[in-house]
């Protein structure tokens, strides 16, 4: 073999190595979650690159087990009636959770609150929670505040992950089990005769006109 051929082969090999080193990937590889997921390894970056919402649900399920919620269970993928996870908190109340792994630019809307709140009776739960890797729309936050649904956003999730990895499990539970923001007092107050309930004038006119 001539020296020229050897030089050409070496040059090609060097070019291939350099091309591989400097070639930028078109997209970041999706993070695949398995049944044996370790919450101590997963961070917000891995959550952002999970393939779908089922991976996020599995992560939260494993996280809750590691936190000591022994009766926590993940609902079935189909016909879950609005809950992805069910657990009993330290006060003995059953909670239902809906998990939303959304992009930061895609806020969670009304349906998340509607679904998790409506499934509480089915699971005989006392409290309902939505956990997302994103944020919430103003209308979603408003509806949640009127129905006592707790919303945990991206910042809450990041804080939970940080505290968990620091072995501060009780503080993570404090975040999860903290009382939700309420816009109204107890609904019982509105059963009193002296309470003035705001009326929907448009609806009254619609009914008075005979429309149905």
Coordinates of C-alpha atoms in Angstrom, one line a residue:
X1 CA 0.0 0.0 0.0
X2 CA 1.4 3.3 -1.0
X3 CA 2.1 6.2 1.3
X4 CA -0.4 8.3 -0.5
X5 CA -3.3 5.8 0.2
X6 CA -2.3 5.6 3.8
X7 CA -2.3 9.4 4.2
X8 CA -5.8 9.5 2.5
X9 CA -7.2 6.9 4.9
X10 CA -5.8 8.8 7.9
X11 CA -7.2 12.1 6.6
X12 CA -10.7 10.6 6.1
X13 CA -10.7 9.1 9.7
X14 CA -9.6 12.4 11.2
X15 CA -12.4 14.2 9.2
X16 CA -15.0 11.8 10.5
X17 CA -13.9 12.2 14.1
X18 CA -13.9 16.0 13.8
X19 CA -17.4 15.9 12.1
X20 CA -18.7 13.8 15.0
X21 CA -17.3 16.1 17.6
X22 CA -18.5 19.4 16.2
X23 CA -21.8 18.2 14.8
X24 CA -24.7 19.6 16.9
X25 CA -27.6 17.4 17.6
X26 CA -30.9 18.6 16.0
X27 CA -32.8 18.0 19.2
X28 CA -32.2 16.8 22.7
X29 CA -32.9 13.1 23.2
X30 CA -36.2 12.4 24.9
X31 CA -35.9 11.0 28.4
X32 CA -37.4 7.5 28.7
X33 CA -38.7 6.5 32.1
X34 CA -39.0 2.9 33.3
X35 CA -40.8 1.2 36.1
X36 CA -37.6 1.3 38.1
X37 CA -37.2 5.1 38.0
X38 CA -35.1 6.7 40.7
X39 CA -36.4 10.1 41.8
X40 CA -33.0 11.0 43.3
X41 CA -31.6 11.1 39.7
X42 CA -34.4 12.9 37.9
X43 CA -34.4 16.7 37.8
X44 CA -36.5 19.3 36.1
X45 CA -34.4 19.0 32.9
X46 CA -35.2 15.3 32.6
X47 CA -38.9 16.0 33.2
X48 CA -38.9 18.6 30.5
X49 CA -37.6 16.0 28.0
X50 CA -39.8 13.1 29.0
X51 CA -41.6 11.5 26.1
X52 CA -45.1 12.1 27.4
X53 CA -47.3 12.7 30.4
X54 CA -47.2 9.0 31.5
X55 CA -43.5 9.3 32.3
X56 CA -44.3 12.3 34.5
X57 CA -47.1 10.4 36.3
X58 CA -44.7 7.5 36.9
X59 CA -42.1 9.9 38.3
X60 CA -44.5 11.4 40.7
X61 CA -45.7 8.0 41.8
X62 CA -42.2 6.9 42.6
X63 CA -41.5 10.2 44.3
X64 CA -44.5 9.9 46.6
X65 CA -43.5 6.3 47.5
X66 CA -40.1 7.5 48.5
X67 CA -41.6 10.3 50.5
X68 CA -43.3 7.7 52.7
X69 CA -46.8 7.8 51.3
X70 CA -47.2 4.0 51.6
X71 CA -50.7 3.8 50.1
X72 CA -50.0 6.0 47.1
X73 CA -51.1 4.4 43.8
X74 CA -51.1 5.3 40.2
X75 CA -54.5 5.0 38.4
X76 CA -54.9 3.1 35.2
X77 CA -54.0 4.9 32.0
X78 CA -57.5 4.7 30.6
X79 CA -60.7 5.7 32.4
X80 CA -58.9 7.3 35.3
X81 CA -61.9 9.7 35.7
X82 CA -59.5 12.7 36.1
X83 CA -57.0 11.4 38.6
X84 CA -53.5 10.2 37.8
X85 CA -52.4 9.5 41.4
X86 CA -54.2 8.9 44.7
X87 CA -52.6 9.1 48.2
X88 CA -53.4 9.7 51.8
X89 CA -51.7 12.6 53.5
X90 CA -50.4 12.8 57.1
X91 CA -53.7 14.0 58.4
X92 CA -55.4 10.9 57.1
X93 CA -57.2 12.6 54.1
X94 CA -57.3 11.0 50.7
X95 CA -56.0 13.2 47.9
X96 CA -56.4 12.9 44.1
X97 CA -53.7 14.4 41.8
X98 CA -53.7 15.3 38.2
X99 CA -50.2 15.5 36.6
X100 CA -49.6 17.9 33.7
X101 CA -46.1 17.7 32.1
X102 CA -46.5 20.7 29.8
X103 CA -43.9 22.9 28.1
X104 CA -43.2 26.2 29.9
X105 CA -44.8 28.1 27.1
X106 CA -48.0 26.0 27.4
X107 CA -50.0 26.9 30.6
X108 CA -52.5 24.5 32.1
X109 CA -56.1 25.5 31.5
X110 CA -59.5 25.0 33.1
X111 CA -60.0 21.4 32.2
X112 CA -57.4 20.2 34.7
X113 CA -59.2 21.7 37.6
X114 CA -62.6 20.6 36.3
X115 CA -61.5 17.0 35.9
X116 CA -59.6 16.5 39.2
X117 CA -62.3 18.2 41.2
X118 CA -65.1 16.2 39.6
X119 CA -63.4 12.9 40.3
X120 CA -63.1 13.4 44.1
X121 CA -66.3 11.6 44.9
X122 CA -65.4 8.7 42.7
X123 CA -62.1 8.1 44.6
X124 CA -63.7 9.2 47.9
X125 CA -61.1 11.9 48.3
X126 CA -61.2 14.9 50.5
X127 CA -58.7 17.0 48.6
X128 CA -57.6 17.6 45.0
X129 CA -54.2 18.7 43.6
X130 CA -52.8 19.6 40.1
X131 CA -49.0 19.4 39.7
X132 CA -47.4 20.8 36.5
X133 CA -44.0 21.4 35.0
X134 CA -45.5 24.6 33.6
X135 CA -47.8 27.3 34.9
X136 CA -51.5 28.0 35.0
X137 CA -53.8 30.3 33.1
X138 CA -55.5 33.0 35.1
X139 CA -58.9 31.4 34.6
X140 CA -57.6 28.1 35.8
X141 CA -56.2 29.7 39.0
X142 CA -59.5 31.5 39.6
X143 CA -61.6 28.3 39.2
X144 CA -59.2 26.4 41.5
X145 CA -59.5 29.1 44.2
X146 CA -63.3 28.9 44.2
X147 CA -63.2 25.1 44.5
X148 CA -60.3 24.5 46.9
X149 CA -58.1 22.8 44.3
X150 CA -54.5 23.1 45.1
X151 CA -52.2 24.1 42.2
X152 CA -48.5 23.3 42.3
X153 CA -46.6 25.0 39.4
X154 CA -43.1 24.7 38.0
X155 CA -41.4 26.6 40.8
X156 CA -43.2 24.5 43.4
X157 CA -42.1 21.3 41.5
X158 CA -38.4 22.5 41.3
X159 CA -38.4 23.3 45.0
X160 CA -39.9 19.9 45.8
X161 CA -37.2 18.2 43.8
X162 CA -34.4 20.2 45.5
X163 CA -35.7 19.5 49.0
X164 CA -36.2 15.8 48.2
X165 CA -32.6 15.4 47.0
X166 CA -31.5 17.1 50.2
X167 CA -33.4 14.4 52.2
X168 CA -35.8 17.0 53.6
X169 CA -38.9 14.9 53.0
X170 CA -41.1 16.6 55.6
X171 CA -40.6 19.9 53.9
X172 CA -41.6 18.4 50.6
X173 CA -44.8 17.0 52.2
X174 CA -45.4 20.5 53.7
X175 CA -45.5 21.9 50.1
X176 CA -47.8 19.1 48.9
X177 CA -50.2 19.2 51.8
X178 CA -50.3 23.0 52.3
X179 CA -53.8 24.4 52.2
X180 CA -55.0 25.7 48.8
X181 CA -55.7 29.4 48.2
X182 CA -59.4 30.1 48.6
X183 CA -61.3 33.0 47.1
X184 CA -64.4 32.3 49.1
X185 CA -65.2 31.4 52.7
X186 CA -66.9 28.1 53.5
X187 CA -69.7 27.4 51.2
X188 CA -72.0 26.9 54.2
X189 CA -72.0 30.6 54.7
X190 CA -74.0 31.1 51.5
X191 CA -76.8 29.0 52.9
X192 CA -77.8 31.7 55.3
X193 CA -80.8 33.8 54.3
X194 CA -79.0 37.0 54.9
X195 CA -76.4 36.3 52.3
X196 CA -76.8 38.2 49.1
X197 CA -75.9 36.0 46.1
X198 CA -74.7 37.8 43.0
X199 CA -77.2 37.3 40.2
X200 CA -76.7 36.7 36.6
X201 CA -78.8 39.4 34.9
X202 CA -78.2 38.1 31.4
X203 CA -79.4 34.6 32.4
X204 CA -82.5 36.1 34.1
X205 CA -83.4 38.0 30.9
X206 CA -82.8 34.9 28.8
X207 CA -85.3 32.9 31.0
X208 CA -87.8 35.7 31.2
X209 CA -87.9 35.9 27.4
X210 CA -89.1 32.3 27.3
X211 CA -85.9 30.9 25.7
X212 CA -84.6 27.6 26.7

